[in-house]
Amino acid sequence: MTESPVDVFDRLVQVRPPEHTPVLFDTACVLGGSIAGLLAARVLADHSRRVVIIERDRTDPQGLPRDGVPQDRQVHGILPGGVDQLERWLPGITGELKGLGAVSLAPDRSVMYIDGIEQLPSRDVHTLNCSRPLLEFAVRNRVLALPNVRKVTAQATALEYDNGAVSAVRFVVDGVEEEAVRVDFVVDAMGRASRLPDWVEQAGYSRPPLHRVPTGIHYATAMFERATGPDAAPPAFTGTMFPAQPGPRGLTAGLLIPIEDNQWMVGLVVHGGHQPPRTLEEFRSLCDELPPAFGKAVGGAVTREVLNFRQADNRRRDFVGLAHYPARLVSVGDAVASLNATFGQGMSSAALHASCLSAYLTGEPDLGLPAAWYFDLLKVATDALWGPSAGSGAGDAEPAQDEEASQQQWAMGQLMQASLTDETVADAFKAVAYMRAHPGTLADPALLERAIDVNKSADTAS
Ligand SMILES: Cc1cc2nc3c(=O)[nH]c(=O)nc-3n(C[C@H](O)[C@H](O)[C@H](O)COP(=O)(O)OP(=O)(O)OC[C@H]3O[C@@H](n4cnc5c(N)ncnc54)[C@H](O)[C@@H]3O)c2cc1C
């Protein structure tokens, strides 16, 4: 790949739909019908006469939580970069979600604190807030309404190969019969526990290596009635994080978002050896460590009790440079990278993978070979998110090991400090945090110079 990662990322996050969409397949198959699988199916619908999604869950038309996605009861925010990508593939989806009750907030209604310090508001970013099941419901409705996409409720069990390429998918319906569908292209969207690496290895291909970084974070989420009268808490999203050190009871982040049906969804993230709150009393008490908006929100009537979830690690699978891998086979979403949930990147990352897939297929690749170009794109997207996500366990900030790393840490400190008062630096930071720009954009010397000047002026003034 000759382009720099910054340029590749910049192209991937563009929002225009592709102009050239060659039809390459008779049947394409997506394994897993959650966010990543649905968005991959949307892209494949441009390139295949028919697209079959194999998903083991019977999906509820009302958008309720489901067994195949146990994390969907926890607070889920979608980053602005992810909203851009959703709109790219499903134009008008934001409006549809708002029609279903999702809450869009203007920049001055969203507040974020880091280490207890209030950050500058984003100048032009409206956030979109709803529960994860509602988001998936809207995406699923749109994708399954495409005339060439259909879903089969079944459990994928294996692949078949012909001449070094995937040629069929085997699946089980209602736990009994095993069937096979002939396919020209397969996308693995089976999530972080995907069995695909076992399947390809058993068939004699290279197993994509799995990298894990322990996080050991606990999530606890509860929902509360959101009053709408004049005395109501402001309908703001409030995020607060303690990246340097967790609070005394292990609290590393609190997330407060207004969602459909006049509810607050409140998520608390507890680090390491600390126990997450399991009762309402413990949950409310932990909110005392957070800004007052949390206390006000959790003081209301409970609409859903506290539910816990433990995320043991961040993990990624690398597909670049595998010695022997089947052609016509790719992966998307958490099957590629399952990131630290605190940063809210997962669904946006899945949407970015859909754009990687589109870039690969619109390039009319040689389908007799493994999808090397796709894997290169995927690596750029994953590297951009993995760095911040994998180094983010609260309390585990390591001192820099060498001169270059220590320079980088110093520069990052300057940028962070300046972002508290300077809108240009804050915008650059947020563009990265919101997945609209590659982290490499923060290495711009002009930006660092500006940050140093801002910090010097602040020192002189104080
Ligand atoms: C606690 C927590 C909080 C999070 N918060 C956020 C957040 O705020 N924002 C955000 O963007 N992301 C968040 N995430 C991450 C987000 O949940 C995932 O990144 C996202 O769901 C990944 O989508 P996916 O489609 O790749 O996988 P999944 O959503 O895990 O779906 C995998 C699908 O594959 C199906 N499947 C699996 N095996 C088979 C099989 N053999 N046959 C057929 N179907 C199969 C499953 O039923 C399921 O539908 C959070 C994660 C956690 C754990």
mmCIF file of C-alpha atoms in Angstrom, residues 95-458:
data_model
loop_
_atom_site.group_PDB
_atom_site.id
_atom_site.type_symbol
_atom_site.label_atom_id
_atom_site.label_comp_id
_atom_site.label_asym_id
_atom_site.label_seq_id
_atom_site.Cartn_x
_atom_site.Cartn_y
_atom_site.Cartn_z
ATOM 1 C CA GLY A 95 -34.302 10.809 10.576
ATOM 2 C CA GLU A 96 -35.928 7.387 10.818
ATOM 3 C CA LEU A 97 -34.304 6.758 14.175
ATOM 4 C CA LYS A 98 -35.476 10.115 15.449
ATOM 5 C CA GLY A 99 -38.974 9.162 14.284
ATOM 6 C CA LEU A 100 -38.664 6.009 16.406
ATOM 7 C CA GLY A 101 -37.715 8.050 19.476
ATOM 8 C CA ALA A 102 -33.923 8.453 19.239
ATOM 9 C CA VAL A 103 -32.772 11.750 20.744
ATOM 10 C CA SER A 104 -30.502 14.052 18.763
ATOM 11 C CA LEU A 105 -28.669 16.659 20.828
ATOM 12 C CA ALA A 106 -27.190 19.940 19.662
ATOM 13 C CA PRO A 107 -23.512 20.543 20.578
ATOM 14 C CA ASP A 108 -24.359 22.807 23.507
ATOM 15 C CA ARG A 109 -26.488 20.072 25.103
ATOM 16 C CA SER A 110 -23.674 17.516 25.300
ATOM 17 C CA VAL A 111 -21.085 17.650 28.030
ATOM 18 C CA MET A 112 -17.948 15.613 28.454
ATOM 19 C CA TYR A 113 -15.560 15.561 31.396
ATOM 20 C CA ILE A 114 -12.142 13.973 31.415
ATOM 21 C CA ASP A 115 -10.508 13.585 34.810
ATOM 22 C CA GLY A 116 -13.306 15.729 36.144
ATOM 23 C CA ILE A 117 -12.461 18.622 33.785
ATOM 24 C CA GLU A 118 -15.238 19.790 31.478
ATOM 25 C CA GLN A 119 -14.190 19.665 27.824
ATOM 26 C CA LEU A 120 -15.025 22.313 25.242
ATOM 27 C CA PRO A 121 -18.284 21.489 23.458
ATOM 28 C CA SER A 122 -18.064 20.153 19.904
ATOM 29 C CA ARG A 123 -18.852 22.999 17.567
ATOM 30 C CA ASP A 124 -20.938 21.293 14.927
ATOM 31 C CA VAL A 125 -21.623 17.778 16.143
ATOM 32 C CA HIS A 126 -25.128 16.622 16.915
ATOM 33 C CA THR A 127 -25.134 13.350 18.844
ATOM 34 C CA LEU A 128 -27.649 10.596 18.155
ATOM 35 C CA ASN A 129 -28.822 8.696 21.230
ATOM 36 C CA CYS A 130 -30.931 5.552 21.504
ATOM 37 C CA SER A 131 -30.745 2.012 22.826
ATOM 38 C CA ARG A 132 -28.680 -0.516 20.885
ATOM 39 C CA PRO A 133 -31.723 -2.723 20.045
ATOM 40 C CA LEU A 134 -33.536 0.279 18.542
ATOM 41 C CA LEU A 135 -30.533 1.178 16.386
ATOM 42 C CA GLU A 136 -30.173 -2.382 15.151
ATOM 43 C CA PHE A 137 -33.921 -2.606 14.501
ATOM 44 C CA ALA A 138 -33.812 0.444 12.212
ATOM 45 C CA VAL A 139 -30.709 -0.789 10.369
ATOM 46 C CA ARG A 140 -32.177 -4.292 9.964
ATOM 47 C CA ASN A 141 -35.470 -2.966 8.603
ATOM 48 C CA ARG A 142 -33.678 -0.923 5.994
ATOM 49 C CA VAL A 143 -31.312 -3.678 4.905
ATOM 50 C CA LEU A 144 -33.948 -6.425 4.767
ATOM 51 C CA ALA A 145 -36.164 -4.124 2.694
ATOM 52 C CA LEU A 146 -33.598 -4.292 -0.133
ATOM 53 C CA PRO A 147 -35.082 -6.509 -2.862
ATOM 54 C CA ASN A 148 -32.017 -8.758 -3.207
ATOM 55 C CA VAL A 149 -31.308 -9.323 0.513
ATOM 56 C CA ARG A 150 -32.907 -12.023 2.652
ATOM 57 C CA LYS A 151 -32.270 -13.483 6.082
ATOM 58 C CA VAL A 152 -32.236 -17.171 6.966
ATOM 59 C CA THR A 153 -32.608 -18.067 10.636
ATOM 60 C CA ALA A 154 -29.912 -20.714 11.045
ATOM 61 C CA GLN A 155 -26.575 -21.427 12.672
ATOM 62 C CA ALA A 156 -23.619 -21.406 10.288
ATOM 63 C CA THR A 157 -21.451 -24.453 10.994
ATOM 64 C CA ALA A 158 -18.752 -24.722 8.319
ATOM 65 C CA LEU A 159 -17.461 -23.610 4.921
ATOM 66 C CA GLU A 160 -16.727 -25.634 1.816
ATOM 67 C CA TYR A 161 -13.889 -24.802 -0.556
ATOM 68 C CA ASP A 162 -13.104 -25.318 -4.197
ATOM 69 C CA ASN A 163 -9.784 -24.510 -5.837
ATOM 70 C CA GLY A 164 -8.547 -22.364 -2.934
ATOM 71 C CA ALA A 165 -11.754 -20.331 -2.664
ATOM 72 C CA VAL A 166 -14.866 -20.584 -0.496
ATOM 73 C CA SER A 167 -17.666 -22.212 -2.475
ATOM 74 C CA ALA A 168 -20.451 -23.049 0.028
ATOM 75 C CA VAL A 169 -21.681 -22.392 3.565
ATOM 76 C CA ARG A 170 -23.071 -25.181 5.719
ATOM 77 C CA PHE A 171 -25.738 -24.376 8.293
ATOM 78 C CA VAL A 172 -28.150 -25.958 10.761
ATOM 79 C CA VAL A 173 -31.810 -25.008 11.024
ATOM 80 C CA ASP A 174 -33.537 -25.492 14.394
ATOM 81 C CA GLY A 175 -30.585 -27.539 15.598
ATOM 82 C CA VAL A 176 -31.275 -30.529 13.352
ATOM 83 C CA GLU A 177 -30.803 -30.580 9.605
ATOM 84 C CA GLU A 178 -27.557 -29.532 8.025
ATOM 85 C CA GLU A 179 -27.872 -27.761 4.696
ATOM 86 C CA ALA A 180 -25.474 -26.026 2.323
ATOM 87 C CA VAL A 181 -25.868 -22.976 0.139
ATOM 88 C CA ARG A 182 -23.561 -22.453 -2.870
ATOM 89 C CA VAL A 183 -21.929 -19.030 -2.616
ATOM 90 C CA ASP A 184 -19.489 -16.823 -4.536
ATOM 91 C CA PHE A 185 -18.352 -14.708 -1.585
ATOM 92 C CA VAL A 186 -18.580 -14.960 2.215
ATOM 93 C CA VAL A 187 -18.371 -12.320 4.939
ATOM 94 C CA ASP A 188 -17.785 -13.436 8.539
ATOM 95 C CA ALA A 189 -19.726 -11.126 10.874
ATOM 96 C CA MET A 190 -20.117 -13.604 13.747
ATOM 97 C CA GLY A 191 -18.725 -11.269 16.380
ATOM 98 C CA ARG A 192 -15.767 -11.570 18.717
ATOM 99 C CA ALA A 193 -16.327 -15.286 19.384
ATOM 100 C CA SER A 194 -16.458 -16.153 15.664
ATOM 101 C CA ARG A 195 -15.507 -19.792 14.950
ATOM 102 C CA LEU A 196 -14.195 -18.924 11.492
ATOM 103 C CA PRO A 197 -10.503 -19.215 12.476
ATOM 104 C CA ASP A 198 -11.161 -22.836 13.591
ATOM 105 C CA TRP A 199 -12.959 -23.617 10.350
ATOM 106 C CA VAL A 200 -10.224 -22.324 8.048
ATOM 107 C CA GLU A 201 -7.501 -23.973 10.112
ATOM 108 C CA GLN A 202 -9.320 -27.326 10.061
ATOM 109 C CA ALA A 203 -9.488 -27.025 6.270
ATOM 110 C CA GLY A 204 -5.678 -26.606 6.081
ATOM 111 C CA TYR A 205 -5.482 -22.810 5.724
ATOM 112 C CA SER A 206 -3.561 -20.334 7.911
ATOM 113 C CA ARG A 207 -5.262 -19.314 11.133
ATOM 114 C CA PRO A 208 -5.413 -15.521 11.529
ATOM 115 C CA PRO A 209 -3.450 -14.740 14.724
ATOM 116 C CA LEU A 210 -5.456 -13.352 17.628
ATOM 117 C CA HIS A 211 -3.999 -10.576 19.791
ATOM 118 C CA ARG A 212 -5.522 -9.911 23.172
ATOM 119 C CA VAL A 213 -4.969 -7.086 25.633
ATOM 120 C CA PRO A 214 -6.632 -7.678 29.019
ATOM 121 C CA THR A 215 -9.033 -4.915 30.084
ATOM 122 C CA GLY A 216 -11.074 -6.635 32.752
ATOM 123 C CA ILE A 217 -13.677 -3.885 32.778
ATOM 124 C CA HIS A 218 -17.145 -4.326 34.217
ATOM 125 C CA TYR A 219 -20.169 -2.538 32.821
ATOM 126 C CA ALA A 220 -23.341 -1.838 34.768
ATOM 127 C CA THR A 221 -26.321 -0.257 33.031
ATOM 128 C CA ALA A 222 -29.745 0.756 34.332
ATOM 129 C CA MET A 223 -32.587 2.814 32.877
ATOM 130 C CA PHE A 224 -34.678 5.520 34.498
ATOM 131 C CA GLU A 225 -37.717 7.569 33.653
ATOM 132 C CA ARG A 226 -36.729 10.889 32.083
ATOM 133 C CA ALA A 227 -39.027 13.653 33.249
ATOM 134 C CA THR A 228 -39.932 16.188 30.601
ATOM 135 C CA GLY A 229 -41.364 19.011 32.729
ATOM 136 C CA PRO A 230 -39.665 22.344 33.505
ATOM 137 C CA ASP A 231 -37.757 20.886 36.477
ATOM 138 C CA ALA A 232 -36.385 17.976 34.465
ATOM 139 C CA ALA A 233 -32.658 17.339 34.228
ATOM 140 C CA PRO A 234 -31.375 18.726 30.908
ATOM 141 C CA PRO A 235 -31.611 16.181 28.082
ATOM 142 C CA ALA A 236 -27.857 16.139 27.745
ATOM 143 C CA PHE A 237 -25.381 13.350 27.169
ATOM 144 C CA THR A 238 -22.784 13.461 29.880
ATOM 145 C CA GLY A 239 -19.692 11.363 29.555
ATOM 146 C CA THR A 240 -17.016 11.356 32.141
ATOM 147 C CA MET A 241 -13.766 9.469 32.149
ATOM 148 C CA PHE A 242 -10.795 8.952 34.407
ATOM 149 C CA PRO A 243 -8.122 7.639 32.070
ATOM 150 C CA ALA A 244 -5.256 8.214 34.479
ATOM 151 C CA GLN A 245 -6.618 6.661 37.671
ATOM 152 C CA PRO A 246 -9.932 4.997 38.525
ATOM 153 C CA GLY A 247 -12.020 6.447 41.339
ATOM 154 C CA PRO A 248 -11.832 4.955 44.876
ATOM 155 C CA ARG A 249 -14.422 2.299 44.004
ATOM 156 C CA GLY A 250 -12.863 1.554 40.608
ATOM 157 C CA LEU A 251 -15.125 3.844 38.591
ATOM 158 C CA THR A 252 -13.440 4.709 35.277
ATOM 159 C CA ALA A 253 -16.323 6.102 33.241
ATOM 160 C CA GLY A 254 -19.933 7.113 33.510
ATOM 161 C CA LEU A 255 -22.195 7.554 30.520
ATOM 162 C CA LEU A 256 -25.565 9.245 30.662
ATOM 163 C CA ILE A 257 -27.683 9.369 27.524
ATOM 164 C CA PRO A 258 -31.310 10.253 26.844
ATOM 165 C CA ILE A 259 -32.986 7.483 24.818
ATOM 166 C CA GLU A 260 -36.381 6.568 23.381
ATOM 167 C CA ASP A 261 -39.544 6.416 25.495
ATOM 168 C CA ASN A 262 -38.437 9.292 27.741
ATOM 169 C CA GLN A 263 -35.743 7.299 29.467
ATOM 170 C CA TRP A 264 -32.233 7.876 30.683
ATOM 171 C CA MET A 265 -29.788 5.101 30.007
ATOM 172 C CA VAL A 266 -26.968 5.246 32.521
ATOM 173 C CA GLY A 267 -23.843 3.149 32.193
ATOM 174 C CA LEU A 268 -21.026 2.848 34.742
ATOM 175 C CA VAL A 269 -17.654 1.286 33.931
ATOM 176 C CA VAL A 270 -15.683 -0.211 36.796
ATOM 177 C CA HIS A 271 -12.078 -1.213 36.460
ATOM 178 C CA GLY A 272 -10.134 -4.337 37.364
ATOM 179 C CA GLY A 273 -10.509 -6.021 40.715
ATOM 180 C CA HIS A 274 -13.396 -3.813 41.845
ATOM 181 C CA GLN A 275 -16.905 -5.215 41.924
ATOM 182 C CA PRO A 276 -19.470 -3.493 39.692
ATOM 183 C CA PRO A 277 -22.667 -2.215 41.313
ATOM 184 C CA ARG A 278 -25.284 -4.969 41.258
ATOM 185 C CA THR A 279 -28.153 -3.396 43.144
ATOM 186 C CA LEU A 280 -29.922 -0.135 42.512
ATOM 187 C CA GLU A 281 -28.674 1.160 45.824
ATOM 188 C CA GLU A 282 -25.036 0.453 44.902
ATOM 189 C CA PHE A 283 -25.601 1.913 41.438
ATOM 190 C CA ARG A 284 -27.056 5.160 42.771
ATOM 191 C CA SER A 285 -24.345 5.432 45.372
ATOM 192 C CA LEU A 286 -21.563 5.099 42.755
ATOM 193 C CA CYS A 287 -23.168 7.905 40.759
ATOM 194 C CA ASP A 288 -22.272 10.219 43.664
ATOM 195 C CA GLU A 289 -18.696 10.207 42.277
ATOM 196 C CA LEU A 290 -19.987 11.724 39.013
ATOM 197 C CA PRO A 291 -21.256 15.174 38.022
ATOM 198 C CA PRO A 292 -24.662 16.135 39.496
ATOM 199 C CA ALA A 293 -26.615 15.365 36.274
ATOM 200 C CA PHE A 294 -26.069 11.655 37.028
ATOM 201 C CA GLY A 295 -27.547 11.895 40.517
ATOM 202 C CA LYS A 296 -30.561 13.729 39.150
ATOM 203 C CA ALA A 297 -31.130 11.148 36.380
ATOM 204 C CA VAL A 298 -30.815 8.092 38.642
ATOM 205 C CA GLY A 299 -33.128 9.668 41.194
ATOM 206 C CA GLY A 300 -36.085 9.019 38.862
ATOM 207 C CA ALA A 301 -38.253 5.909 38.685
ATOM 208 C CA VAL A 302 -36.434 2.818 37.429
ATOM 209 C CA THR A 303 -37.569 1.451 34.067
ATOM 210 C CA ARG A 304 -34.958 -1.324 33.925
ATOM 211 C CA GLU A 305 -32.932 -2.728 36.800
ATOM 212 C CA VAL A 306 -29.125 -2.901 36.879
ATOM 213 C CA LEU A 307 -27.551 -5.387 34.451
ATOM 214 C CA ASN A 308 -23.831 -6.249 34.461
ATOM 215 C CA PHE A 309 -21.452 -7.270 31.703
ATOM 216 C CA ARG A 310 -17.736 -8.088 31.917
ATOM 217 C CA GLN A 311 -15.417 -7.394 28.997
ATOM 218 C CA ALA A 312 -12.271 -9.382 29.705
ATOM 219 C CA ASP A 313 -10.089 -8.126 26.871
ATOM 220 C CA ASN A 314 -9.670 -6.160 23.663
ATOM 221 C CA ARG A 315 -8.914 -8.479 20.796
ATOM 222 C CA ARG A 316 -8.007 -8.252 17.147
ATOM 223 C CA ARG A 317 -7.334 -10.750 14.404
ATOM 224 C CA ASP A 318 -4.737 -9.916 11.786
ATOM 225 C CA PHE A 319 -5.235 -11.107 8.225
ATOM 226 C CA VAL A 320 -2.343 -9.335 6.485
ATOM 227 C CA GLY A 321 0.426 -11.601 5.176
ATOM 228 C CA LEU A 322 -1.198 -14.959 5.970
ATOM 229 C CA ALA A 323 0.709 -17.684 4.117
ATOM 230 C CA HIS A 324 -2.352 -19.526 2.876
ATOM 231 C CA TYR A 325 -5.891 -18.140 3.142
ATOM 232 C CA PRO A 326 -9.045 -18.875 1.120
ATOM 233 C CA ALA A 327 -10.103 -16.501 -1.651
ATOM 234 C CA ARG A 328 -13.605 -14.965 -1.574
ATOM 235 C CA LEU A 329 -13.610 -14.792 2.232
ATOM 236 C CA VAL A 330 -13.418 -11.706 4.466
ATOM 237 C CA SER A 331 -14.369 -10.692 8.022
ATOM 238 C CA VAL A 332 -15.975 -7.554 9.476
ATOM 239 C CA GLY A 333 -16.907 -6.027 12.838
ATOM 240 C CA ASP A 334 -15.968 -7.627 16.141
ATOM 241 C CA ALA A 335 -14.826 -10.752 14.275
ATOM 242 C CA VAL A 336 -11.884 -8.519 13.278
ATOM 243 C CA ALA A 337 -11.502 -6.193 16.263
ATOM 244 C CA SER A 338 -13.357 -6.094 19.548
ATOM 245 C CA LEU A 339 -12.298 -2.815 21.134
ATOM 246 C CA ASN A 340 -12.457 -1.366 24.640
ATOM 247 C CA ALA A 341 -16.186 -0.704 25.013
ATOM 248 C CA THR A 342 -15.604 2.485 27.038
ATOM 249 C CA PHE A 343 -14.614 4.337 23.872
ATOM 250 C CA GLY A 344 -17.851 3.459 22.074
ATOM 251 C CA GLN A 345 -16.088 2.587 18.809
ATOM 252 C CA GLY A 346 -17.414 -0.905 18.022
ATOM 253 C CA MET A 347 -20.466 -0.165 15.876
ATOM 254 C CA SER A 348 -18.717 2.713 14.107
ATOM 255 C CA SER A 349 -15.773 0.418 13.426
ATOM 256 C CA ALA A 350 -18.199 -2.138 11.924
ATOM 257 C CA ALA A 351 -19.599 0.619 9.690
ATOM 258 C CA LEU A 352 -16.078 1.533 8.605
ATOM 259 C CA HIS A 353 -15.460 -2.106 7.670
ATOM 260 C CA ALA A 354 -18.464 -1.849 5.346
ATOM 261 C CA SER A 355 -16.682 1.036 3.644
ATOM 262 C CA CYS A 356 -13.473 -1.066 3.416
ATOM 263 C CA LEU A 357 -15.520 -3.803 1.747
ATOM 264 C CA SER A 358 -17.003 -1.332 -0.709
ATOM 265 C CA ALA A 359 -13.573 0.100 -1.558
ATOM 266 C CA TYR A 360 -12.297 -3.431 -2.205
ATOM 267 C CA LEU A 361 -15.219 -4.545 -4.374
ATOM 268 C CA THR A 362 -15.519 -1.359 -6.398
ATOM 269 C CA GLY A 363 -11.846 -1.909 -7.311
ATOM 270 C CA GLU A 364 -12.920 -5.129 -9.136
ATOM 271 C CA PRO A 365 -10.299 -7.321 -7.426
ATOM 272 C CA ASP A 366 -8.977 -10.654 -8.708
ATOM 273 C CA LEU A 367 -11.410 -12.927 -6.877
ATOM 274 C CA GLY A 368 -9.267 -15.992 -7.467
ATOM 275 C CA LEU A 369 -6.825 -14.651 -4.876
ATOM 276 C CA PRO A 370 -7.197 -13.971 -1.132
ATOM 277 C CA ALA A 371 -8.573 -10.491 -0.432
ATOM 278 C CA ALA A 372 -5.159 -8.932 0.327
ATOM 279 C CA TRP A 373 -6.202 -5.364 -0.555
ATOM 280 C CA TYR A 374 -9.232 -5.617 1.713
ATOM 281 C CA PHE A 375 -7.048 -6.888 4.559
ATOM 282 C CA ASP A 376 -4.676 -3.926 4.056
ATOM 283 C CA LEU A 377 -7.599 -1.496 4.352
ATOM 284 C CA LEU A 378 -8.874 -3.322 7.408
ATOM 285 C CA LYS A 379 -5.458 -3.009 9.045
ATOM 286 C CA VAL A 380 -5.454 0.776 8.560
ATOM 287 C CA ALA A 381 -8.923 1.040 10.100
ATOM 288 C CA THR A 382 -8.055 -1.279 13.008
ATOM 289 C CA ASP A 383 -4.649 0.263 13.756
ATOM 290 C CA ALA A 384 -6.281 3.705 13.993
ATOM 291 C CA LEU A 385 -8.643 2.533 16.735
ATOM 292 C CA TRP A 386 -6.550 -0.134 18.418
ATOM 293 C CA GLY A 387 -3.801 2.201 19.683
ATOM 294 C CA PRO A 388 -6.027 4.414 21.853
ATOM 295 C CA SER A 389 -8.358 1.541 22.765
ATOM 296 C CA ALA A 390 -5.719 -1.026 23.754
ATOM 297 C CA GLY A 391 -3.674 1.388 25.829
ATOM 298 C CA SER A 392 -6.646 2.645 27.714
ATOM 299 C CA GLY A 393 -7.156 0.527 30.777
ATOM 300 C CA ALA A 394 -7.521 3.115 33.500
ATOM 301 C CA GLY A 395 -4.540 3.282 35.775
ATOM 302 C CA ASP A 396 -2.246 1.431 33.362
ATOM 303 C CA ALA A 397 -0.600 4.415 31.648
ATOM 304 C CA GLU A 398 3.005 3.315 31.218
ATOM 305 C CA PRO A 399 5.881 5.813 31.315
ATOM 306 C CA ALA A 400 7.523 6.224 27.884
ATOM 307 C CA GLN A 401 10.307 3.686 27.212
ATOM 308 C CA ASP A 402 12.490 5.697 24.804
ATOM 309 C CA GLU A 403 13.235 9.245 23.646
ATOM 310 C CA GLU A 404 10.796 9.163 20.722
ATOM 311 C CA ALA A 405 7.959 7.770 22.828
ATOM 312 C CA SER A 406 8.624 10.304 25.538
ATOM 313 C CA GLN A 407 8.506 13.123 22.926
ATOM 314 C CA GLN A 408 5.174 11.764 21.698
ATOM 315 C CA GLN A 409 3.782 11.640 25.223
ATOM 316 C CA TRP A 410 4.934 15.198 25.848
ATOM 317 C CA ALA A 411 3.329 16.381 22.586
ATOM 318 C CA MET A 412 0.087 14.600 23.437
ATOM 319 C CA GLY A 413 0.091 16.269 26.851
ATOM 320 C CA GLN A 414 0.491 19.681 25.201
ATOM 321 C CA LEU A 415 -2.380 18.959 22.808
ATOM 322 C CA MET A 416 -4.656 17.688 25.565
ATOM 323 C CA GLN A 417 -3.938 20.690 27.747
ATOM 324 C CA ALA A 418 -4.602 23.132 24.896
ATOM 325 C CA SER A 419 -7.802 21.309 23.870
ATOM 326 C CA LEU A 420 -9.413 22.501 27.121
ATOM 327 C CA THR A 421 -9.357 26.113 25.962
ATOM 328 C CA ASP A 422 -8.635 26.216 22.229
ATOM 329 C CA GLU A 423 -11.381 25.224 19.804
ATOM 330 C CA THR A 424 -9.037 24.382 16.917
ATOM 331 C CA VAL A 425 -7.053 21.891 18.988
ATOM 332 C CA ALA A 426 -10.263 20.562 20.568
ATOM 333 C CA ASP A 427 -11.775 20.017 17.101
ATOM 334 C CA ALA A 428 -8.696 18.075 15.978
ATOM 335 C CA PHE A 429 -8.931 15.845 19.056
ATOM 336 C CA LYS A 430 -12.643 15.278 18.668
ATOM 337 C CA ALA A 431 -12.294 14.444 14.966
ATOM 338 C CA VAL A 432 -10.055 11.544 16.026
ATOM 339 C CA ALA A 433 -12.156 10.499 19.034
ATOM 340 C CA TYR A 434 -15.300 10.605 16.865
ATOM 341 C CA MET A 435 -13.657 8.504 14.115
ATOM 342 C CA ARG A 436 -13.723 11.209 11.495
ATOM 343 C CA ALA A 437 -9.939 11.491 11.249
ATOM 344 C CA HIS A 438 -6.908 9.250 11.678
ATOM 345 C CA PRO A 439 -4.870 9.720 14.910
ATOM 346 C CA GLY A 440 -1.899 10.596 12.670
ATOM 347 C CA THR A 441 -3.563 13.963 11.994
ATOM 348 C CA LEU A 442 -2.635 14.956 15.559
ATOM 349 C CA ALA A 443 1.054 14.752 14.597
ATOM 350 C CA ASP A 444 0.663 17.869 12.431
ATOM 351 C CA PRO A 445 3.564 20.209 13.515
ATOM 352 C CA ALA A 446 1.372 23.316 13.050
ATOM 353 C CA LEU A 447 -1.182 21.895 15.481
ATOM 354 C CA LEU A 448 1.507 21.171 18.089
ATOM 355 C CA GLU A 449 2.973 24.658 17.661
ATOM 356 C CA ARG A 450 -0.474 26.153 18.200
ATOM 357 C CA ALA A 451 -0.989 24.019 21.316
ATOM 358 C CA ILE A 452 2.361 25.092 22.779
ATOM 359 C CA ASP A 453 1.498 28.777 22.153
ATOM 360 C CA VAL A 454 -1.940 28.367 23.732
ATOM 361 C CA ASN A 455 -0.441 26.716 26.821
ATOM 362 C CA LYS A 456 2.315 29.358 27.146
ATOM 363 C CA SER A 457 -0.282 32.175 26.954
ATOM 364 C CA ALA A 458 -2.365 30.435 29.611
#
